[in-house]
Coordinates of C-alpha atoms in Angstrom, one line a residue:
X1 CA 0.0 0.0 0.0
X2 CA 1.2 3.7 -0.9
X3 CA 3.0 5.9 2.3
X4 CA 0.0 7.8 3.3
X5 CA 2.2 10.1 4.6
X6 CA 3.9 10.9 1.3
X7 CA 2.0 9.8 -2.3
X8 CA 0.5 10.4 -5.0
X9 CA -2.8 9.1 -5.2
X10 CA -3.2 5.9 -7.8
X11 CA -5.9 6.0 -10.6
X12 CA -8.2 3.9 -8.6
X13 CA -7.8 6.2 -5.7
X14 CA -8.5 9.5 -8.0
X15 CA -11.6 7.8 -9.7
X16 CA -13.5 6.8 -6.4
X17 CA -13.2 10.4 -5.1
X18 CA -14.5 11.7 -8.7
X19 CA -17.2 9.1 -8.0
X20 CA -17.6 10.9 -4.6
X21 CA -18.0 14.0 -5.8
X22 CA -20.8 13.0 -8.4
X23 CA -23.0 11.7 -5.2
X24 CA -22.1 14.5 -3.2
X25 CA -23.8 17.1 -6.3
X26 CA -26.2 14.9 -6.5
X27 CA -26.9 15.1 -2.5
X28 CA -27.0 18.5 -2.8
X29 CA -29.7 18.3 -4.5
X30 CA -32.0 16.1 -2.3
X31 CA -34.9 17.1 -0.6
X32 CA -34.0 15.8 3.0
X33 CA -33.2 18.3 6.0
X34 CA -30.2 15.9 6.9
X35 CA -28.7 15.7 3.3
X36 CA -28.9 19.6 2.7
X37 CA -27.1 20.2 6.0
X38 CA -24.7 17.7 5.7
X39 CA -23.5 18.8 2.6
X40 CA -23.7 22.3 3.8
X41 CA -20.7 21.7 6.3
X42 CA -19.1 19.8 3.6
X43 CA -19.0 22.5 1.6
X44 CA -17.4 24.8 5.2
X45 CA -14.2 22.7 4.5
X46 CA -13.8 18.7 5.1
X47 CA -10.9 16.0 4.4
X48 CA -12.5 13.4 2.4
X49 CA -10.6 9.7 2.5
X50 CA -10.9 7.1 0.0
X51 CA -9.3 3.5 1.0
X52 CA -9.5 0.6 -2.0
X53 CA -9.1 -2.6 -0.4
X54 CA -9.6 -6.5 -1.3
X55 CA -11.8 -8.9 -0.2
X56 CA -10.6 -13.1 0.0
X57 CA -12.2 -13.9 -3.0
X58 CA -10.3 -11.1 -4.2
X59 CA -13.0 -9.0 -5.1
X60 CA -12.1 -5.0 -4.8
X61 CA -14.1 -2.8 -2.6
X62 CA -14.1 1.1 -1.8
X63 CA -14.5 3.1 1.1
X64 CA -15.2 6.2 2.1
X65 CA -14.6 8.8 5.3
X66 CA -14.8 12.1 6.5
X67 CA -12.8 13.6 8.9
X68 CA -14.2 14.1 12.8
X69 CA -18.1 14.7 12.9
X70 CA -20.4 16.0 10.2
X71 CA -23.9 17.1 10.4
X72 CA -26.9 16.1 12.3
X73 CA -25.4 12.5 12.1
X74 CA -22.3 13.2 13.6
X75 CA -20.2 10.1 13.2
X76 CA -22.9 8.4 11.1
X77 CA -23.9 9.2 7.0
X78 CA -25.3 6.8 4.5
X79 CA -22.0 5.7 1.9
X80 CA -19.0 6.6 4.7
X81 CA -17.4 4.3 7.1
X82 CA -18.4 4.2 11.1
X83 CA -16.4 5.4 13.6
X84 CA -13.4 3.7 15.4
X85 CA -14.7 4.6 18.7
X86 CA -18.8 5.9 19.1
X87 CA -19.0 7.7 22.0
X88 CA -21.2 10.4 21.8
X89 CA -24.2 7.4 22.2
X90 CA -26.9 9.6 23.2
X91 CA -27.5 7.7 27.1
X92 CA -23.8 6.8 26.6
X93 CA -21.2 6.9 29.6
X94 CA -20.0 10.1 27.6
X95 CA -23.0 12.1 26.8
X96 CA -24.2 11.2 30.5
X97 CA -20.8 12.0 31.7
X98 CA -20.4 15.6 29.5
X99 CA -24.2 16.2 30.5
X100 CA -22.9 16.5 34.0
X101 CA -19.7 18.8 33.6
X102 CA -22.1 20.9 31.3
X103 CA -24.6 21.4 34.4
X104 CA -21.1 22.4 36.4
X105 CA -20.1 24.8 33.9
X106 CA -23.4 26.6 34.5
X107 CA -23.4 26.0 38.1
X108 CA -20.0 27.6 38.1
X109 CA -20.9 30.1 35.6
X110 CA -24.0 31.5 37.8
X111 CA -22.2 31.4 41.2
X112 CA -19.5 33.6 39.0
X113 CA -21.6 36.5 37.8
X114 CA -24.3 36.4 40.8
X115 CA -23.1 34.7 45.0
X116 CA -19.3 35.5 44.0
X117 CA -19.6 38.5 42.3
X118 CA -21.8 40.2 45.4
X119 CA -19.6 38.8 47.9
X120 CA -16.1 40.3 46.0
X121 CA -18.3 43.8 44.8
X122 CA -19.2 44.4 48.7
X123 CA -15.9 43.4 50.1
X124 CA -14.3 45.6 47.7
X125 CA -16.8 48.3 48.2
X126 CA -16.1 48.4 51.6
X127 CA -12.5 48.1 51.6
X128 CA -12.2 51.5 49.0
X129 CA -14.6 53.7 52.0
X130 CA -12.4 52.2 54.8
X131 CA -8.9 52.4 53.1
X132 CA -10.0 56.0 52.2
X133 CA -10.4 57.1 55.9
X134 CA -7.2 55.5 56.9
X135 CA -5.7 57.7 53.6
X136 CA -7.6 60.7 54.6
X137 CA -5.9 60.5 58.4
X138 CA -2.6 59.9 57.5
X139 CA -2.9 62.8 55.1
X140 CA -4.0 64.6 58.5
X141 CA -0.9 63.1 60.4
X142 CA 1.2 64.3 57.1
X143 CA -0.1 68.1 57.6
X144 CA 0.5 68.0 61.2
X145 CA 3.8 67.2 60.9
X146 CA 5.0 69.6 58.6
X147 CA 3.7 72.2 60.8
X148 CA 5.6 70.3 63.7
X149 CA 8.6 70.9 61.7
X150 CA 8.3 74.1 60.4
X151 CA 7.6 75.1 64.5
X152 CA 11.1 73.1 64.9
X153 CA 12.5 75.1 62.4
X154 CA 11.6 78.3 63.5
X155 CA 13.7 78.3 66.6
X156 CA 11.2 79.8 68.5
X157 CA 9.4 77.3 70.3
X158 CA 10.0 76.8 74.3
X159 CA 10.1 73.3 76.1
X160 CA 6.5 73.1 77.1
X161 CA 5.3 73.4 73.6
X162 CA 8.0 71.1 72.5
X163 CA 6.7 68.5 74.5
X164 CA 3.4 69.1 73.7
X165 CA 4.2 68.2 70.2
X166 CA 5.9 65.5 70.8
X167 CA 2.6 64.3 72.5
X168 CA 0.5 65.4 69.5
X169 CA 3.2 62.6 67.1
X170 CA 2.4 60.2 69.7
X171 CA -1.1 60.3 69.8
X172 CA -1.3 60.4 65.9
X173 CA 0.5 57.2 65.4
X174 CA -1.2 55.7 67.8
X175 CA -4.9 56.5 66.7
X176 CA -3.7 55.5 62.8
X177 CA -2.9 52.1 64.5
X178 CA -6.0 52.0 65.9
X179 CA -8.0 53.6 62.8
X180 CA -6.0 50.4 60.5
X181 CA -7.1 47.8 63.8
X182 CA -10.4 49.1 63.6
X183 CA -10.6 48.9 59.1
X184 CA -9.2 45.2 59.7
X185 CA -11.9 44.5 62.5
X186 CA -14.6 45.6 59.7
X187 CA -13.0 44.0 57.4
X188 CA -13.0 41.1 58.8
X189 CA -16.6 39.4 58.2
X190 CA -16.0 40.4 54.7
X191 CA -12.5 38.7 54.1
X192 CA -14.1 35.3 55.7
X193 CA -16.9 35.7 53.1
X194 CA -14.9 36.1 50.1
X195 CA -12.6 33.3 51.3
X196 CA -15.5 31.0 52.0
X197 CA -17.2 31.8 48.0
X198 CA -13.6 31.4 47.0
X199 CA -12.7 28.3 48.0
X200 CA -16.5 27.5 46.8
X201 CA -15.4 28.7 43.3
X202 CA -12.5 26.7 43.2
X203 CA -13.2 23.5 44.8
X204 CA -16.3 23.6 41.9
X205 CA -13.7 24.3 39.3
X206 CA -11.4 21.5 40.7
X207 CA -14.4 18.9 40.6
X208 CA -15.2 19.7 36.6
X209 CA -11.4 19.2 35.8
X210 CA -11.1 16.3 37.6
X211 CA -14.4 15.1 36.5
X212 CA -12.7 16.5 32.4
X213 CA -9.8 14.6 32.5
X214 CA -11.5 11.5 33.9
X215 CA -14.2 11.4 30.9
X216 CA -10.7 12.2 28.2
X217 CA -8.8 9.2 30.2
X218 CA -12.1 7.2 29.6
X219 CA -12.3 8.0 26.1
X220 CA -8.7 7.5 24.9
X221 CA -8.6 4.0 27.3
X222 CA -11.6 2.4 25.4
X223 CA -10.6 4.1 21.6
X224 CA -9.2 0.9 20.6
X225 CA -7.6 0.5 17.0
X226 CA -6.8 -2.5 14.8
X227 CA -3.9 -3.2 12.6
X228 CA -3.5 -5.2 10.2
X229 CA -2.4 -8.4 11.6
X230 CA -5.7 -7.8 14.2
X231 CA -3.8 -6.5 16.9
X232 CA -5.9 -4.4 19.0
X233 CA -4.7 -0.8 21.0
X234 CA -5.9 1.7 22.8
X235 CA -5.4 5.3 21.8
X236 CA -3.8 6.1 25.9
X237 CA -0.9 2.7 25.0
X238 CA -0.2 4.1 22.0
X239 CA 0.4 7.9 22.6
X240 CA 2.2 6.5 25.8
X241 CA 5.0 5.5 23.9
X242 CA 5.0 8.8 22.1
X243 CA 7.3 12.5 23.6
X244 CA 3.4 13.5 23.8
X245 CA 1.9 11.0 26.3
X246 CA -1.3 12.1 26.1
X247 CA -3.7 12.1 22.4
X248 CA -4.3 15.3 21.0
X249 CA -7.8 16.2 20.9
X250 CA -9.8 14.3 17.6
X251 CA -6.4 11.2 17.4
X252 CA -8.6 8.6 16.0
X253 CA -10.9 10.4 14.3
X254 CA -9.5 11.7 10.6
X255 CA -9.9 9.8 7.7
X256 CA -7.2 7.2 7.0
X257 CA -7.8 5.5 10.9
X258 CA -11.5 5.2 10.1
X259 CA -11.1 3.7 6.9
X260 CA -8.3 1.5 8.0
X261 CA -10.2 -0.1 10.9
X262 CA -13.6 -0.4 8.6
X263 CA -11.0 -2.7 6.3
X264 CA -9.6 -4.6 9.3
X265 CA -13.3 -5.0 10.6
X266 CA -14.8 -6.5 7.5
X267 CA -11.7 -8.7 7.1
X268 CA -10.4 -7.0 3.6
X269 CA -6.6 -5.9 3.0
X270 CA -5.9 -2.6 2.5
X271 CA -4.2 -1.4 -1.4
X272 CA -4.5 2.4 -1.8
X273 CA -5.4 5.1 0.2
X274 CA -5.6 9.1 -0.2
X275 CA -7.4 12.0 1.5
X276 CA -8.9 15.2 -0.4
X277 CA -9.9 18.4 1.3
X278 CA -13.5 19.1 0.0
X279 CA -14.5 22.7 0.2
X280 CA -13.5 26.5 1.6
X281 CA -10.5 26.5 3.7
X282 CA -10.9 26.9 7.4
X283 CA -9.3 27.9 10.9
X284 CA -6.5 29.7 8.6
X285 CA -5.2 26.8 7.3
X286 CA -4.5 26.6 3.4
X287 CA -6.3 24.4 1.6
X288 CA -7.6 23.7 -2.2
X289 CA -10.7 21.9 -3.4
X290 CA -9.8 18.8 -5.0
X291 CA -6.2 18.4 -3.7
X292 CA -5.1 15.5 -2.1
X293 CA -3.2 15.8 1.3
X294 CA -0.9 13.2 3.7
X295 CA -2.3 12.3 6.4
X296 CA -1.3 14.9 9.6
X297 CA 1.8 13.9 11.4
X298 CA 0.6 15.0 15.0
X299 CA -2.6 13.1 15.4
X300 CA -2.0 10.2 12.5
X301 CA 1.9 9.3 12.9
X302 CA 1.5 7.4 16.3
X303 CA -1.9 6.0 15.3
X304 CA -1.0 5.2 11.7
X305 CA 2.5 3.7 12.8
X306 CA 0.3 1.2 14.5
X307 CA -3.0 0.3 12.3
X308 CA -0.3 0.5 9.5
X309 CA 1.8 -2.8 11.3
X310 CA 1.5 -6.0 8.7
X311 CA 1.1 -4.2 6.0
X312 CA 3.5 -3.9 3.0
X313 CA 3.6 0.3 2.9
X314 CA 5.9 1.8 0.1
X315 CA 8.8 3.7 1.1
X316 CA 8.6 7.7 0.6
X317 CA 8.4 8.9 -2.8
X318 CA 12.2 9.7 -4.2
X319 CA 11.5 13.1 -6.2
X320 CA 14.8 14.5 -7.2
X321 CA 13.4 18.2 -6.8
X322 CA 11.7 17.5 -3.6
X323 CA 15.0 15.9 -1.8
X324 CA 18.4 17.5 -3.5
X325 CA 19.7 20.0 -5.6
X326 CA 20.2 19.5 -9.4
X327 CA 24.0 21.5 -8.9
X328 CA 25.6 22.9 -6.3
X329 CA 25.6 26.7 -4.9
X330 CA 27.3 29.5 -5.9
X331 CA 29.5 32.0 -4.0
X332 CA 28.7 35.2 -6.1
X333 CA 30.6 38.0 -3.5
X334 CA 32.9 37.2 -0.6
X335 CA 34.8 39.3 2.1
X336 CA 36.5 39.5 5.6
X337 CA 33.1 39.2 7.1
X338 CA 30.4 37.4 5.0
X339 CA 29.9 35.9 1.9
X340 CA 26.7 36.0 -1.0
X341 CA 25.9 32.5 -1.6
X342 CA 23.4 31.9 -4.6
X343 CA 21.5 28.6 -3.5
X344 CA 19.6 26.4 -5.8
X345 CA 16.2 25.0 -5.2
X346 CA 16.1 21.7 -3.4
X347 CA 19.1 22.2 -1.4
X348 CA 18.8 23.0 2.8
X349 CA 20.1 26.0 3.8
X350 CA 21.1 25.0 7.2
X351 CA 21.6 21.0 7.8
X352 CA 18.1 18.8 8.6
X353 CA 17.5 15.7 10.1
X354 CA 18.5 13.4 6.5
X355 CA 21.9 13.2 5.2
X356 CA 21.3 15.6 2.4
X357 CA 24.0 18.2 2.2
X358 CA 23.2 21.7 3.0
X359 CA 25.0 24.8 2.0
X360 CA 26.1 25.6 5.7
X361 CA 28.0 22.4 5.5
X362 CA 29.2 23.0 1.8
X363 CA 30.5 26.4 2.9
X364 CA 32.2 24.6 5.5
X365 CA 34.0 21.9 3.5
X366 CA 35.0 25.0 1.2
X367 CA 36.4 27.0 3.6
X368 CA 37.5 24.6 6.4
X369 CA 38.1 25.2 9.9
X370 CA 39.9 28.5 9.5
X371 CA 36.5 30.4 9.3
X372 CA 33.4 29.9 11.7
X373 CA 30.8 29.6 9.2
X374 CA 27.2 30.8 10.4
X375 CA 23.7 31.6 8.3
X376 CA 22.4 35.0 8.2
X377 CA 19.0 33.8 7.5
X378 CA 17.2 30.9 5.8
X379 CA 15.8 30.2 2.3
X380 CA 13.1 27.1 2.3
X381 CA 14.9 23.6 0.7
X382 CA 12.5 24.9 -2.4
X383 CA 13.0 28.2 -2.8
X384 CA 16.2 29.4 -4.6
X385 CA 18.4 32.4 -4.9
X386 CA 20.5 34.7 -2.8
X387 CA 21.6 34.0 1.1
X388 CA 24.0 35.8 3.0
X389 CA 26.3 33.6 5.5
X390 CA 28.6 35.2 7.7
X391 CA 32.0 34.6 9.4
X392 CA 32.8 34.9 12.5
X393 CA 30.8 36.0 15.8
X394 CA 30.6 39.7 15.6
X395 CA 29.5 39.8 11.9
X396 CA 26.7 37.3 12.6
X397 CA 25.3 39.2 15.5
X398 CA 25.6 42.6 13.1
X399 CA 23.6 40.5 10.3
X400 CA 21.4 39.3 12.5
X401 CA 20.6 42.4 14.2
X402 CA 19.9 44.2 10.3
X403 CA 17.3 41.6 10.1
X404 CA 16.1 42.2 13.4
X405 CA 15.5 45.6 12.3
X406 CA 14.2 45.0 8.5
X407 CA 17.0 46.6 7.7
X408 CA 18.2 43.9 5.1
X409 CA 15.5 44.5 1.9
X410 CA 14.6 41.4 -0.1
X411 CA 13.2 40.6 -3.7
X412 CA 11.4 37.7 -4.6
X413 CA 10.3 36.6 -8.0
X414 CA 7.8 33.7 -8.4
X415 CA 4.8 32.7 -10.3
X416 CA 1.6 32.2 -8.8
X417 CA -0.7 29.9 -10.2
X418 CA -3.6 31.5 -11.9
X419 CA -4.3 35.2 -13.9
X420 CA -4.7 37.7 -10.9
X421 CA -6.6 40.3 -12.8
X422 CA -9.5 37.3 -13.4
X423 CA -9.3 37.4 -9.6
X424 CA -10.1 40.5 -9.5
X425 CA -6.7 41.0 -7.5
X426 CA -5.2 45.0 -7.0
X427 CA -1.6 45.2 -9.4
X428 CA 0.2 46.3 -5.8
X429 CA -1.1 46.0 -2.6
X430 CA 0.4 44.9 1.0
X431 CA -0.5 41.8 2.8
X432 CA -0.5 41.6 6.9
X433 CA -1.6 38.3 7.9
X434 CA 0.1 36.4 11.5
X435 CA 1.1 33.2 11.1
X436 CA 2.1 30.3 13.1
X437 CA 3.3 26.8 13.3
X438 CA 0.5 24.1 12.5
X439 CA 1.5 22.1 15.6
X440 CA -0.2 18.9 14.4
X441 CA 0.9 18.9 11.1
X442 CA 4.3 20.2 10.4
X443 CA 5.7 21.7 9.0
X444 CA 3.0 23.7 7.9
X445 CA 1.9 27.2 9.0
X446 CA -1.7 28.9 8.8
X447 CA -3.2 32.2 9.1
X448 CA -3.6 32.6 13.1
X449 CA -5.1 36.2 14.2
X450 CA -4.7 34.8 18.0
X451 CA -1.5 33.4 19.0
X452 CA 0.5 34.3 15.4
X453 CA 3.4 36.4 14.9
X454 CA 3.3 39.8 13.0
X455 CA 3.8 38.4 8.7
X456 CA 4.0 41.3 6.9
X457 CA 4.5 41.3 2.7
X458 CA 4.2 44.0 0.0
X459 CA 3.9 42.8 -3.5
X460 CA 3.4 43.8 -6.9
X461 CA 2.4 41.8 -10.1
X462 CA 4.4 42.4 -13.4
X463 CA 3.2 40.1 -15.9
X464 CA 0.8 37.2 -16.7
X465 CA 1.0 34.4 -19.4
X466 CA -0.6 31.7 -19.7
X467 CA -3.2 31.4 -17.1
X468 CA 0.2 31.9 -14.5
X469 CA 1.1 35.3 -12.7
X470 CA 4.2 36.6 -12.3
X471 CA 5.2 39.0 -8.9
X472 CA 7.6 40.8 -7.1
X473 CA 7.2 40.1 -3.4
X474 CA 9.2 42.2 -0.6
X475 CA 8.8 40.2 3.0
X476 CA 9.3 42.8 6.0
X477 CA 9.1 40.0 7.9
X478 CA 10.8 36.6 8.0
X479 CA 8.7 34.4 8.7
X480 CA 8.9 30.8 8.0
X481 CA 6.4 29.9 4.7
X482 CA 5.7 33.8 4.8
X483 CA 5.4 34.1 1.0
X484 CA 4.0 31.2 0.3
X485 CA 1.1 31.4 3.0
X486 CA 0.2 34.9 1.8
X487 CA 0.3 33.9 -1.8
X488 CA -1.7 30.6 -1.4
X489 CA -4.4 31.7 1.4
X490 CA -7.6 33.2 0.3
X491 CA -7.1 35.7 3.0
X492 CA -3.7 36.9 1.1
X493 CA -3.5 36.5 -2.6
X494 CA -5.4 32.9 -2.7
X495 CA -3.0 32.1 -5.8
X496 CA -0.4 29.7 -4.8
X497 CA 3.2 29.6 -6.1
X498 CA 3.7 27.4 -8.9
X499 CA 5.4 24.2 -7.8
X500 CA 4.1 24.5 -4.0
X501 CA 3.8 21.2 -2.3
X502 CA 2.4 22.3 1.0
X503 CA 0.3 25.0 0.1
X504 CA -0.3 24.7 -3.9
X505 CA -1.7 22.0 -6.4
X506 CA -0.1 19.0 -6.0
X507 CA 2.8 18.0 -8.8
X508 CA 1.5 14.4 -10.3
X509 CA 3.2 14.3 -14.0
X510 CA 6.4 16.1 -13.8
X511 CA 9.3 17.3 -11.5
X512 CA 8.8 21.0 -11.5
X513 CA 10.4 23.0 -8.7
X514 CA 9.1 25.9 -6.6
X515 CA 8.5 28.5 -8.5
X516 CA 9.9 31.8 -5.7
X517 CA 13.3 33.4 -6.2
X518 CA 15.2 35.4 -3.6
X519 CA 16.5 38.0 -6.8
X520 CA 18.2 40.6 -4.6
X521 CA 19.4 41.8 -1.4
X522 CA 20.1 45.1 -0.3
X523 CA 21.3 46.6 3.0
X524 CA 24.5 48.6 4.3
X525 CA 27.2 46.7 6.3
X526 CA 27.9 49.0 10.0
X527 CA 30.9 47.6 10.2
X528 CA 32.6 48.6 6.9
X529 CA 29.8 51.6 6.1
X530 CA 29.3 50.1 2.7
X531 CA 26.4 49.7 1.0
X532 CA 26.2 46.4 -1.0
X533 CA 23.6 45.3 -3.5
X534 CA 23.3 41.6 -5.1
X535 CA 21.2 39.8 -7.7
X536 CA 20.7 36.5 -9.0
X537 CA 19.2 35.9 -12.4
X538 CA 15.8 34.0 -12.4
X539 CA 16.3 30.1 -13.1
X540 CA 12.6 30.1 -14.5

């Protein structure tokens, strides 16, 4: 069976999920409630599987999944596989269970905004009016003092009235003790009430955690999954062996475990598998109608590693662009304190996890270990064109810190995928979209408003032929996939680079590269005062 981490869907694959999408407009079309909704949230953005499996007489059958719930049905729609694990069983342990913390969350919600919110909003009250008459007296005792001083200062003061004075200090401190005993005294009842509704509040809180955690320990200890040789695990063993420990929220529940455990179930063997996304992109992620994706390495490697175990699975696909460079990089300037280095596409810039070479460790084999040989900034293995490495301590930090201050200004070329005036896109125009890490499927990034980092790009388009758009993109920001995100999301330019595995239309019939270019780099050196510019030629 094909890697469903990295493939290219076979023709049976592509021709049951054509098939799919001919009942699905036809669905559209029916007259039931259910149908219209469920192909409603279809439509929001879905991953579609398709598994092809055989039968011991050798018969071939196909199945078909979507990811997590859909719909009125939830787990359950005429033509697509069950779930591994049903446990949203309407009297189910679950629903019961998740009825109960839903009554806490209200419980705690209305002791919150009503019995807690008195009890802190008349404490508090009363604290403000009492800490006010302690402030106003010791602004008294303040007053009182200075003109104890300026009495002092004046020389002219006998014993007698000295003494006096010292009384009057006396008896201030001691009724501002008294006033701050007395505050604390009225305080008092108060304090015990808030305390009491606090520990209330939290002990409440404490119960639905615990009572949280519990139902999740539940669910992941009875979410058991098949393999192939009819092995049975829960989802707790095998995250248990994973850095994680614990399953992510939905493990189990995407397409390729669902349609491998329907196979196991009904005693066929597995041949070909592939997911599609079906609809709008969603949550900020990019995604294109039609495309076929690999399964998501957070949720789906420990469970697939598993369900996957007595199968035959083919190793990853060897694509000479994807992997290594075609020829090696090019030092096109070089001084006492960095170096341009023209990179082509498919080479790292900085080594990875394989064996590949990357052009950190071919600058050092070039120059050996009489220079300390450090990257200024990264190009992705894809992308081609200009990279500055430095040598030497201080000139990285200097580097580093033009970056850190956009001081360093960058060209890219690249061709976008589709004529941007048929999408009604502006010739120039700036893009500001955050992104972020997709933590359960790296290494891609999405659009993240929340928790992203500041992505900034401006851009211009210069030319269009052949259904293809050409553009000049200037990141002020560096972050990793930047330009590709901004080109490829619907939020950005929602034309992906030409050649873009992650983000684009995927590459079935030839080996062509990335399409993005770093063509120049510009920026003036503060340790020499120079101001350098370099360009590459475009390799497309």
């Amino acid at each position: 069976m094909n890697n469903p981490f990295d493939y290219i869907p076979d023709a049976m694959c592509d021709e049951a999920f054509r098939k799919l999408i001919v009942k699905l407009d036809t669905l559209k079309k029916s007259d039931r409630h259910e149908d219209i909704n469920f192909c409603r949230e279809l439509e929001a953005g879905k991953m579609l599987g398709v598994l092809i499996a055989i039968d011991s007489c050798g018969i071939r059958h196909t199945l078909y999944a979507f990811s997590g719930q859909l719909g009125e049905g939830g787990f359950y729609h005429n033509g697509f596989v069950n779930p591994v694990f049903d446990y949203l069983q309407p009297d189910g342990y679950f629903k019961t269970r998740e009825s109960d913390i839903s009554r806490q969350n209200i419980e705690i919600k209305l002791f919150e905004e009503e019995g807690f919110a008195k009890i802190k909003s008349n404490y508090e009250r009363a604290k403000r009016v009492l800490d006010a008459e302690v402030e106003e007296y010791k602004e008294k005792c303040r007053l009182s003092k200075l003109e104890r001083n300026a009495k002092r200062e004046s020389g002219i003061i006998n014993e007698v009235e000295r003494a006096a004075m010292i009384r009057q200090s006396q008896f201030e401190k001691a009724e501002l003790h008294r006033l701050k005993k007395r505050v604390a005294n009225s305080l008092e009842p108060l304090t015990a009430n808030l305390k009491e509704a606090q520990s209330r509040l939290d002990a409440l809180k404490e119960k639905r955690h615990s009572d949280s955690e519990a139902l999740q320990k539940w669910v992941f200890t009875n979410f058991k999954l098949l393999n192939a040789r009819g092995e049975s695990k829960s989802l707790s063993e095998i995250f248990a062996e994973t850095p994680m420990k614990i399953p992510p929220s939905g493990a189990g529940e995407c397409c390729a475990p669902k349609l491998l455990q329907a196979a196991y179930l009904r005693g066929w063997n597995p041949l070909s598998i592939a997911e599609y996304w079906y609809g709008k992109s969603k949550g900020g992620e990019v995604r294109i109608h039609g495309e076929h994706y690999p399964a998501c390495r957070g949720k789906c490697l420990p469970v697939l590693s598993w369900m996957l175990q007595g199968l035959c699975i083919q190793p990853p696909l060897d694509n000479d662009y994807q992997s290594t460079a075609r020829h090696n990089p090019e030092i096109i300037y070089e001084n006492q304190w960095f170096c341009i280095v023209n990179k082509p596409s498919g080479m790292l810039s900085v080594p990875g996890k394989g064996e590949v070479i990357s052009v950190q460790q071919w600058l050092e084999t070039k120059y050996g270990a009489d220079r300390v040989v450090k990257m200024a900034h990264r190009l992705d293995q894809d992308t081609s064109g200009l990279l500055i490495a430095t040598f030497g301590s201080l000139s990285f930090k200097v580097m580093q810190s033009l970056f850190a201050m956009r001081r360093v200004k960058k060209t890219y070329v690249a061709e976008l995928t589709g004529d941007y005036q048929s999408h009604g896109l502006p010739p120039q125009g700036h893009i500001a979209l955050p992104i972020s890490p997709d933590w359960l499927d790296r290494p891609r990034q999405h659009i993240d408003f929340n928790n992203g980092k500041e992505a900034a790009t401006d851009y211009e388009f210069i030319g269009v032929s052949k259904n293809r758009s050409r553009i000049i993109l200037h990141p002020l920001t560096g972050r990793t996939h930047q330009l590709r995100v901004h080109a490829a999301s619907e939020m950005g330019l929602g034309l992906p680079i030409v050649g873009d595995r992650l983000y684009g239309k995927n590459i079935n019939n030839d080996s062509e590269r990335l399409l993005l270019h770093a063509q120049k780099l510009e920026f003036i050196f503060p340790i020499d005062g120079n101001h350098y510019c370099f360009e590459s030629p475009l390799p497309f």
